[in-house]
JSON list of C-alpha atoms in Angstrom, two decimals:
[
{"chain": "Z", "resi": 1, "resn": "PHE", "atom": "CA", "xyz": [93.84, 43.28, 116.48]},
{"chain": "Z", "resi": 2, "resn": "ARG", "atom": "CA", "xyz": [96.53, 45.31, 118.19]},
{"chain": "Z", "resi": 3, "resn": "SER", "atom": "CA", "xyz": [97.93, 45.69, 114.70]},
{"chain": "Z", "resi": 4, "resn": "ILE", "atom": "CA", "xyz": [94.15, 47.14, 113.07]},
{"chain": "Z", "resi": 5, "resn": "LEU", "atom": "CA", "xyz": [94.24, 49.80, 115.98]},
{"chain": "Z", "resi": 6, "resn": "MET", "atom": "CA", "xyz": [97.04, 51.15, 115.55]},
{"chain": "Z", "resi": 7, "resn": "SER", "atom": "CA", "xyz": [96.12, 51.07, 111.72]},
{"chain": "Z", "resi": 8, "resn": "PHE", "atom": "CA", "xyz": [93.14, 53.08, 112.35]},
{"chain": "Z", "resi": 9, "resn": "ASN", "atom": "CA", "xyz": [94.64, 55.09, 114.70]},
{"chain": "Z", "resi": 10, "resn": "ARG", "atom": "CA", "xyz": [97.36, 56.36, 111.85]},
{"chain": "Z", "resi": 11, "resn": "LEU", "atom": "CA", "xyz": [94.79, 57.13, 109.51]},
{"chain": "Z", "resi": 12, "resn": "LEU", "atom": "CA", "xyz": [92.38, 58.75, 111.45]},
{"chain": "Z", "resi": 13, "resn": "LEU", "atom": "CA", "xyz": [95.96, 60.83, 112.52]},
{"chain": "Z", "resi": 14, "resn": "VAL", "atom": "CA", "xyz": [96.70, 61.30, 108.62]},
{"chain": "Z", "resi": 15, "resn": "VAL", "atom": "CA", "xyz": [93.19, 62.52, 108.13]},
{"chain": "Z", "resi": 16, "resn": "VAL", "atom": "CA", "xyz": [92.79, 65.11, 111.09]},
{"chain": "Z", "resi": 17, "resn": "SER", "atom": "CA", "xyz": [95.86, 66.40, 109.89]},
{"chain": "Z", "resi": 18, "resn": "SER", "atom": "CA", "xyz": [94.65, 66.53, 105.89]},
{"chain": "Z", "resi": 19, "resn": "LEU", "atom": "CA", "xyz": [91.85, 68.35, 107.46]},
{"chain": "Z", "resi": 20, "resn": "LEU", "atom": "CA", "xyz": [93.56, 70.70, 109.54]},
{"chain": "Z", "resi": 21, "resn": "LEU", "atom": "CA", "xyz": [96.10, 71.88, 106.82]},
{"chain": "Z", "resi": 22, "resn": "ALA", "atom": "CA", "xyz": [93.55, 72.37, 103.81]},
{"chain": "Z", "resi": 23, "resn": "SER", "atom": "CA", "xyz": [91.46, 74.08, 106.10]},
{"chain": "Z", "resi": 24, "resn": "CYS", "atom": "CA", "xyz": [94.80, 76.59, 106.89]},
{"chain": "Z", "resi": 25, "resn": "GLY", "atom": "CA", "xyz": [95.49, 76.91, 103.17]},
{"chain": "Z", "resi": 26, "resn": "THR", "atom": "CA", "xyz": [92.23, 77.56, 101.73]},
{"chain": "Z", "resi": 27, "resn": "SER", "atom": "CA", "xyz": [89.77, 79.82, 103.90]},
{"chain": "Z", "resi": 28, "resn": "PRO", "atom": "CA", "xyz": [90.19, 83.97, 103.97]},
{"chain": "Z", "resi": 29, "resn": "ILE", "atom": "CA", "xyz": [90.32, 86.38, 106.23]},
{"chain": "Z", "resi": 30, "resn": "ARG", "atom": "CA", "xyz": [87.94, 88.05, 107.00]},
{"chain": "Z", "resi": 31, "resn": "ILE", "atom": "CA", "xyz": [88.34, 91.97, 107.79]},
{"chain": "Z", "resi": 32, "resn": "SER", "atom": "CA", "xyz": [86.87, 93.35, 110.82]},
{"chain": "Z", "resi": 33, "resn": "ALA", "atom": "CA", "xyz": [86.65, 96.75, 112.24]},
{"chain": "Z", "resi": 34, "resn": "ASP", "atom": "CA", "xyz": [89.38, 96.52, 114.83]},
{"chain": "Z", "resi": 35, "resn": "ASP", "atom": "CA", "xyz": [91.62, 95.21, 111.20]},
{"chain": "Z", "resi": 36, "resn": "ILE", "atom": "CA", "xyz": [91.09, 98.93, 109.02]},
{"chain": "Z", "resi": 37, "resn": "PRO", "atom": "CA", "xyz": [94.21, 100.64, 108.93]},
{"chain": "Z", "resi": 38, "resn": "GLU", "atom": "CA", "xyz": [95.55, 102.75, 111.60]},
{"chain": "Z", "resi": 39, "resn": "TRP", "atom": "CA", "xyz": [95.93, 105.37, 109.06]},
{"chain": "Z", "resi": 40, "resn": "CYS", "atom": "CA", "xyz": [92.32, 105.49, 107.34]},
{"chain": "Z", "resi": 41, "resn": "ASN", "atom": "CA", "xyz": [90.53, 105.53, 111.03]},
{"chain": "Z", "resi": 42, "resn": "ASP", "atom": "CA", "xyz": [92.48, 108.73, 111.58]},
{"chain": "Z", "resi": 43, "resn": "ILE", "atom": "CA", "xyz": [91.88, 110.06, 108.65]},
{"chain": "Z", "resi": 44, "resn": "GLU", "atom": "CA", "xyz": [87.86, 109.61, 109.35]},
{"chain": "Z", "resi": 45, "resn": "GLU", "atom": "CA", "xyz": [88.09, 110.68, 112.86]},
{"chain": "Z", "resi": 46, "resn": "THR", "atom": "CA", "xyz": [90.18, 113.70, 113.13]},
{"chain": "Z", "resi": 47, "resn": "GLY", "atom": "CA", "xyz": [90.63, 114.41, 109.17]},
{"chain": "Z", "resi": 48, "resn": "MET", "atom": "CA", "xyz": [94.49, 114.52, 109.52]},
{"chain": "Z", "resi": 49, "resn": "PHE", "atom": "CA", "xyz": [96.83, 111.85, 109.40]},
{"chain": "Z", "resi": 50, "resn": "SER", "atom": "CA", "xyz": [99.43, 111.47, 111.68]},
{"chain": "Z", "resi": 51, "resn": "ASN", "atom": "CA", "xyz": [102.46, 112.42, 110.13]},
{"chain": "Z", "resi": 52, "resn": "ILE", "atom": "CA", "xyz": [101.86, 116.33, 109.93]},
{"chain": "Z", "resi": 53, "resn": "THR", "atom": "CA", "xyz": [103.11, 118.35, 107.40]},
{"chain": "Z", "resi": 54, "resn": "PRO", "atom": "CA", "xyz": [102.53, 122.28, 107.02]},
{"chain": "Z", "resi": 55, "resn": "GLU", "atom": "CA", "xyz": [100.91, 121.42, 103.59]},
{"chain": "Z", "resi": 56, "resn": "ILE", "atom": "CA", "xyz": [98.06, 119.46, 105.32]},
{"chain": "Z", "resi": 57, "resn": "ILE", "atom": "CA", "xyz": [97.94, 122.57, 108.48]},
{"chain": "Z", "resi": 58, "resn": "THR", "atom": "CA", "xyz": [97.32, 125.59, 105.60]},
{"chain": "Z", "resi": 59, "resn": "GLY", "atom": "CA", "xyz": [95.05, 123.70, 103.41]},
{"chain": "Z", "resi": 60, "resn": "GLU", "atom": "CA", "xyz": [97.01, 123.56, 100.53]},
{"chain": "Z", "resi": 61, "resn": "LYS", "atom": "CA", "xyz": [96.38, 119.31, 101.22]},
{"chain": "Z", "resi": 62, "resn": "LEU", "atom": "CA", "xyz": [94.03, 117.18, 101.32]},
{"chain": "Z", "resi": 63, "resn": "LEU", "atom": "CA", "xyz": [93.90, 114.05, 102.56]},
{"chain": "Z", "resi": 64, "resn": "SER", "atom": "CA", "xyz": [91.79, 110.73, 102.14]},
{"chain": "Z", "resi": 65, "resn": "CYS", "atom": "CA", "xyz": [91.28, 107.45, 101.96]},
{"chain": "Z", "resi": 66, "resn": "GLY", "atom": "CA", "xyz": [88.99, 104.97, 100.51]},
{"chain": "Z", "resi": 67, "resn": "THR", "atom": "CA", "xyz": [88.14, 101.80, 100.67]},
{"chain": "Z", "resi": 68, "resn": "GLY", "atom": "CA", "xyz": [87.36, 99.09, 97.95]},
{"chain": "Z", "resi": 69, "resn": "SER", "atom": "CA", "xyz": [86.16, 95.39, 97.58]},
{"chain": "Z", "resi": 70, "resn": "ALA", "atom": "CA", "xyz": [87.12, 93.24, 94.28]},
{"chain": "Z", "resi": 71, "resn": "ASN", "atom": "CA", "xyz": [87.79, 90.10, 92.84]},
{"chain": "Z", "resi": 72, "resn": "GLU", "atom": "CA", "xyz": [90.97, 91.15, 91.87]},
{"chain": "Z", "resi": 73, "resn": "ILE", "atom": "CA", "xyz": [93.75, 93.09, 93.53]},
{"chain": "Z", "resi": 74, "resn": "SER", "atom": "CA", "xyz": [93.59, 96.39, 91.21]},
{"chain": "Z", "resi": 75, "resn": "LEU", "atom": "CA", "xyz": [90.14, 96.34, 91.32]},
{"chain": "Z", "resi": 76, "resn": "ALA", "atom": "CA", "xyz": [89.88, 96.62, 94.40]},
{"chain": "Z", "resi": 77, "resn": "ARG", "atom": "CA", "xyz": [92.86, 99.04, 94.70]},
{"chain": "Z", "resi": 78, "resn": "GLU", "atom": "CA", "xyz": [91.05, 101.29, 91.25]},
{"chain": "Z", "resi": 79, "resn": "LYS", "atom": "CA", "xyz": [87.09, 101.50, 93.61]},
{"chain": "Z", "resi": 80, "resn": "ALA", "atom": "CA", "xyz": [89.30, 101.89, 96.47]},
{"chain": "Z", "resi": 81, "resn": "THR", "atom": "CA", "xyz": [91.49, 105.23, 94.70]},
{"chain": "Z", "resi": 82, "resn": "ILE", "atom": "CA", "xyz": [88.33, 106.18, 93.10]},
{"chain": "Z", "resi": 83, "resn": "ASP", "atom": "CA", "xyz": [86.27, 105.97, 96.78]},
{"chain": "Z", "resi": 84, "resn": "ALA", "atom": "CA", "xyz": [89.35, 108.50, 97.60]},
{"chain": "Z", "resi": 85, "resn": "LYS", "atom": "CA", "xyz": [89.05, 110.76, 95.04]},
{"chain": "Z", "resi": 86, "resn": "LYS", "atom": "CA", "xyz": [85.35, 111.33, 95.24]},
{"chain": "Z", "resi": 87, "resn": "GLN", "atom": "CA", "xyz": [86.33, 112.20, 99.16]},
{"chain": "Z", "resi": 88, "resn": "ILE", "atom": "CA", "xyz": [88.80, 114.50, 98.03]},
{"chain": "Z", "resi": 89, "resn": "LEU", "atom": "CA", "xyz": [85.95, 116.16, 95.18]},
{"chain": "Z", "resi": 90, "resn": "ASP", "atom": "CA", "xyz": [83.68, 116.28, 98.90]},
{"chain": "Z", "resi": 91, "resn": "GLN", "atom": "CA", "xyz": [86.15, 118.14, 99.89]},
{"chain": "Z", "resi": 92, "resn": "LEU", "atom": "CA", "xyz": [87.14, 120.54, 97.63]},
{"chain": "Z", "resi": 93, "resn": "ILE", "atom": "CA", "xyz": [82.89, 121.15, 97.62]},
{"chain": "Z", "resi": 94, "resn": "GLY", "atom": "CA", "xyz": [82.51, 121.73, 101.32]},
{"chain": "Z", "resi": 95, "resn": "ARG", "atom": "CA", "xyz": [85.42, 124.20, 101.12]},
{"chain": "Z", "resi": 96, "resn": "LEU", "atom": "CA", "xyz": [84.31, 126.46, 97.84]},
{"chain": "Z", "resi": 97, "resn": "THR", "atom": "CA", "xyz": [80.57, 126.58, 99.46]},
{"chain": "Z", "resi": 98, "resn": "LYS", "atom": "CA", "xyz": [81.98, 128.01, 102.91]},
{"chain": "Z", "resi": 99, "resn": "LYS", "atom": "CA", "xyz": [84.23, 130.59, 100.88]},
{"chain": "Z", "resi": 100, "resn": "TYR", "atom": "CA", "xyz": [81.18, 131.16, 98.92]},
{"chain": "Z", "resi": 101, "resn": "SER", "atom": "CA", "xyz": [77.55, 131.93, 97.78]},
{"chain": "Z", "resi": 102, "resn": "GLU", "atom": "CA", "xyz": [75.61, 128.54, 96.60]},
{"chain": "Z", "resi": 103, "resn": "ASP", "atom": "CA", "xyz": [74.69, 131.12, 93.78]},
{"chain": "Z", "resi": 104, "resn": "ARG", "atom": "CA", "xyz": [78.60, 131.01, 92.66]},
{"chain": "Z", "resi": 105, "resn": "LEU", "atom": "CA", "xyz": [78.34, 127.75, 91.91]},
{"chain": "Z", "resi": 106, "resn": "VAL", "atom": "CA", "xyz": [77.58, 126.61, 88.79]},
{"chain": "Z", "resi": 107, "resn": "LYS", "atom": "CA", "xyz": [73.85, 124.68, 88.47]},
{"chain": "Z", "resi": 108, "resn": "ASN", "atom": "CA", "xyz": [73.83, 120.98, 88.86]},
{"chain": "Z", "resi": 109, "resn": "TYR", "atom": "CA", "xyz": [77.97, 121.01, 90.35]},
{"chain": "Z", "resi": 110, "resn": "ARG", "atom": "CA", "xyz": [77.86, 117.66, 91.20]},
{"chain": "Z", "resi": 111, "resn": "ASP", "atom": "CA", "xyz": [78.14, 116.66, 87.36]},
{"chain": "Z", "resi": 112, "resn": "HIS", "atom": "CA", "xyz": [80.44, 118.83, 86.24]},
{"chain": "Z", "resi": 113, "resn": "LEU", "atom": "CA", "xyz": [82.99, 116.53, 88.73]},
{"chain": "Z", "resi": 114, "resn": "SER", "atom": "CA", "xyz": [85.80, 114.01, 87.42]},
{"chain": "Z", "resi": 115, "resn": "TYR", "atom": "CA", "xyz": [87.56, 111.87, 90.10]},
{"chain": "Z", "resi": 116, "resn": "SER", "atom": "CA", "xyz": [89.92, 111.19, 87.28]},
{"chain": "Z", "resi": 117, "resn": "SER", "atom": "CA", "xyz": [90.39, 115.07, 86.55]},
{"chain": "Z", "resi": 118, "resn": "PHE", "atom": "CA", "xyz": [93.56, 116.02, 89.27]},
{"chain": "Z", "resi": 119, "resn": "GLY", "atom": "CA", "xyz": [96.61, 114.28, 90.98]},
{"chain": "Z", "resi": 120, "resn": "TYR", "atom": "CA", "xyz": [97.31, 111.96, 93.72]},
{"chain": "Z", "resi": 121, "resn": "ASP", "atom": "CA", "xyz": [99.64, 110.58, 95.71]},
{"chain": "Z", "resi": 122, "resn": "ILE", "atom": "CA", "xyz": [99.88, 107.55, 97.32]},
{"chain": "Z", "resi": 123, "resn": "ILE", "atom": "CA", "xyz": [100.33, 107.05, 100.92]},
{"chain": "Z", "resi": 124, "resn": "GLU", "atom": "CA", "xyz": [99.41, 103.78, 102.20]},
{"chain": "Z", "resi": 125, "resn": "GLN", "atom": "CA", "xyz": [97.91, 101.10, 100.68]},
{"chain": "Z", "resi": 126, "resn": "GLU", "atom": "CA", "xyz": [97.08, 97.68, 102.54]},
{"chain": "Z", "resi": 127, "resn": "VAL", "atom": "CA", "xyz": [94.84, 94.89, 100.81]},
{"chain": "Z", "resi": 128, "resn": "PHE", "atom": "CA", "xyz": [92.87, 92.14, 102.78]},
{"chain": "Z", "resi": 129, "resn": "ASP", "atom": "CA", "xyz": [91.99, 88.47, 101.11]},
{"chain": "Z", "resi": 130, "resn": "ILE", "atom": "CA", "xyz": [88.82, 88.23, 102.01]},
{"chain": "Z", "resi": 131, "resn": "GLU", "atom": "CA", "xyz": [86.29, 85.62, 101.09]},
{"chain": "Z", "resi": 132, "resn": "GLY", "atom": "CA", "xyz": [86.08, 86.39, 97.74]},
{"chain": "Z", "resi": 133, "resn": "GLY", "atom": "CA", "xyz": [87.97, 88.87, 96.68]},
{"chain": "Z", "resi": 134, "resn": "TYR", "atom": "CA", "xyz": [89.96, 91.18, 97.81]},
{"chain": "Z", "resi": 135, "resn": "GLN", "atom": "CA", "xyz": [89.58, 95.03, 100.07]},
{"chain": "Z", "resi": 136, "resn": "THR", "atom": "CA", "xyz": [92.15, 97.32, 99.88]},
{"chain": "Z", "resi": 137, "resn": "PHE", "atom": "CA", "xyz": [92.06, 100.42, 102.20]},
{"chain": "Z", "resi": 138, "resn": "ILE", "atom": "CA", "xyz": [93.69, 103.50, 100.47]},
{"chain": "Z", "resi": 139, "resn": "LEU", "atom": "CA", "xyz": [95.46, 106.87, 101.50]},
{"chain": "Z", "resi": 140, "resn": "ILE", "atom": "CA", "xyz": [95.85, 109.88, 98.83]},
{"chain": "Z", "resi": 141, "resn": "GLU", "atom": "CA", "xyz": [96.71, 112.84, 99.52]},
{"chain": "Z", "resi": 142, "resn": "THR", "atom": "CA", "xyz": [96.53, 116.17, 96.78]},
{"chain": "Z", "resi": 143, "resn": "MET", "atom": "CA", "xyz": [97.67, 119.14, 96.24]},
{"chain": "Z", "resi": 144, "resn": "MET", "atom": "CA", "xyz": [95.25, 122.35, 97.08]},
{"chain": "Z", "resi": 145, "resn": "ASP", "atom": "CA", "xyz": [96.84, 123.15, 93.32]},
{"chain": "Z", "resi": 146, "resn": "ASP", "atom": "CA", "xyz": [95.91, 120.93, 91.22]},
{"chain": "Z", "resi": 147, "resn": "LEU", "atom": "CA", "xyz": [92.17, 120.83, 92.02]},
{"chain": "Z", "resi": 148, "resn": "LYS", "atom": "CA", "xyz": [92.24, 124.38, 90.66]},
{"chain": "Z", "resi": 149, "resn": "GLY", "atom": "CA", "xyz": [91.25, 123.72, 87.33]},
{"chain": "Z", "resi": 150, "resn": "THR", "atom": "CA", "xyz": [87.53, 121.96, 89.41]},
{"chain": "Z", "resi": 151, "resn": "GLN", "atom": "CA", "xyz": [88.03, 124.43, 91.48]},
{"chain": "Z", "resi": 152, "resn": "LYS", "atom": "CA", "xyz": [87.27, 126.53, 88.59]},
{"chain": "Z", "resi": 153, "resn": "ALA", "atom": "CA", "xyz": [84.90, 124.56, 86.54]},
{"chain": "Z", "resi": 154, "resn": "LEU", "atom": "CA", "xyz": [82.78, 124.33, 89.72]},
{"chain": "Z", "resi": 155, "resn": "LEU", "atom": "CA", "xyz": [82.32, 128.32, 89.75]},
{"chain": "Z", "resi": 156, "resn": "LYS", "atom": "CA", "xyz": [80.23, 130.31, 87.45]},
{"chain": "Z", "resi": 157, "resn": "PRO", "atom": "CA", "xyz": [82.24, 133.27, 86.14]},
{"chain": "Z", "resi": 158, "resn": "ARG", "atom": "CA", "xyz": [83.37, 136.48, 87.61]},
{"chain": "Z", "resi": 159, "resn": "PHE", "atom": "CA", "xyz": [81.36, 138.75, 85.35]},
{"chain": "Z", "resi": 160, "resn": "GLN", "atom": "CA", "xyz": [78.01, 137.66, 84.25]},
{"chain": "Z", "resi": 161, "resn": "LYS", "atom": "CA", "xyz": [77.39, 137.96, 80.92]},
{"chain": "Z", "resi": 162, "resn": "SER", "atom": "CA", "xyz": [73.98, 139.39, 80.71]},
{"chain": "Z", "resi": 163, "resn": "ASN", "atom": "CA", "xyz": [74.68, 142.78, 82.76]},
{"chain": "Z", "resi": 164, "resn": "GLU", "atom": "CA", "xyz": [78.47, 141.95, 83.39]},
{"chain": "Z", "resi": 165, "resn": "ARG", "atom": "CA", "xyz": [78.48, 143.43, 86.94]},
{"chain": "Z", "resi": 166, "resn": "LEU", "atom": "CA", "xyz": [80.94, 141.29, 89.44]},
{"chain": "Z", "resi": 167, "resn": "VAL", "atom": "CA", "xyz": [80.10, 138.32, 91.45]},
{"chain": "Z", "resi": 168, "resn": "ASN", "atom": "CA", "xyz": [80.30, 138.91, 95.25]},
{"chain": "Z", "resi": 169, "resn": "ASP", "atom": "CA", "xyz": [82.77, 136.66, 96.19]},
{"chain": "Z", "resi": 170, "resn": "LYS", "atom": "CA", "xyz": [81.42, 136.62, 100.12]}
]
């Protein structure tokens, strides 16, 4: 009877150990708000990265933190980059609407935007293994000079052909 009890205890120990090890190795983590990288939260809350450079203060650079999730790491990264670039374009539109009157922008100006039309540098990036794939956070910066072509595409020409008058830049 004693040997049966010891065999049962060993079997139980092996089963419990196997279950614990199997569950640790296969269950992906879930991210919570606390897991969002601090550098991404800095951008969302203050509009600035903790490593402030003179170009950010003078407005020569724009920063954005994008996020994306997908089954593949590369696709999650691509989605995060597109999200960040769309936010950069929103910042550009915000600057243009502050600087110029609404009639100075081309009609349906959002249709003229292309997230692939400007360069950027990746400052930070973090990938999480989540249930069903990956979650990527990416911080990019863009020089305002890289957005000049996009800015020109959004603004009407300074001279209108109908009466050749100068458009006010207020």
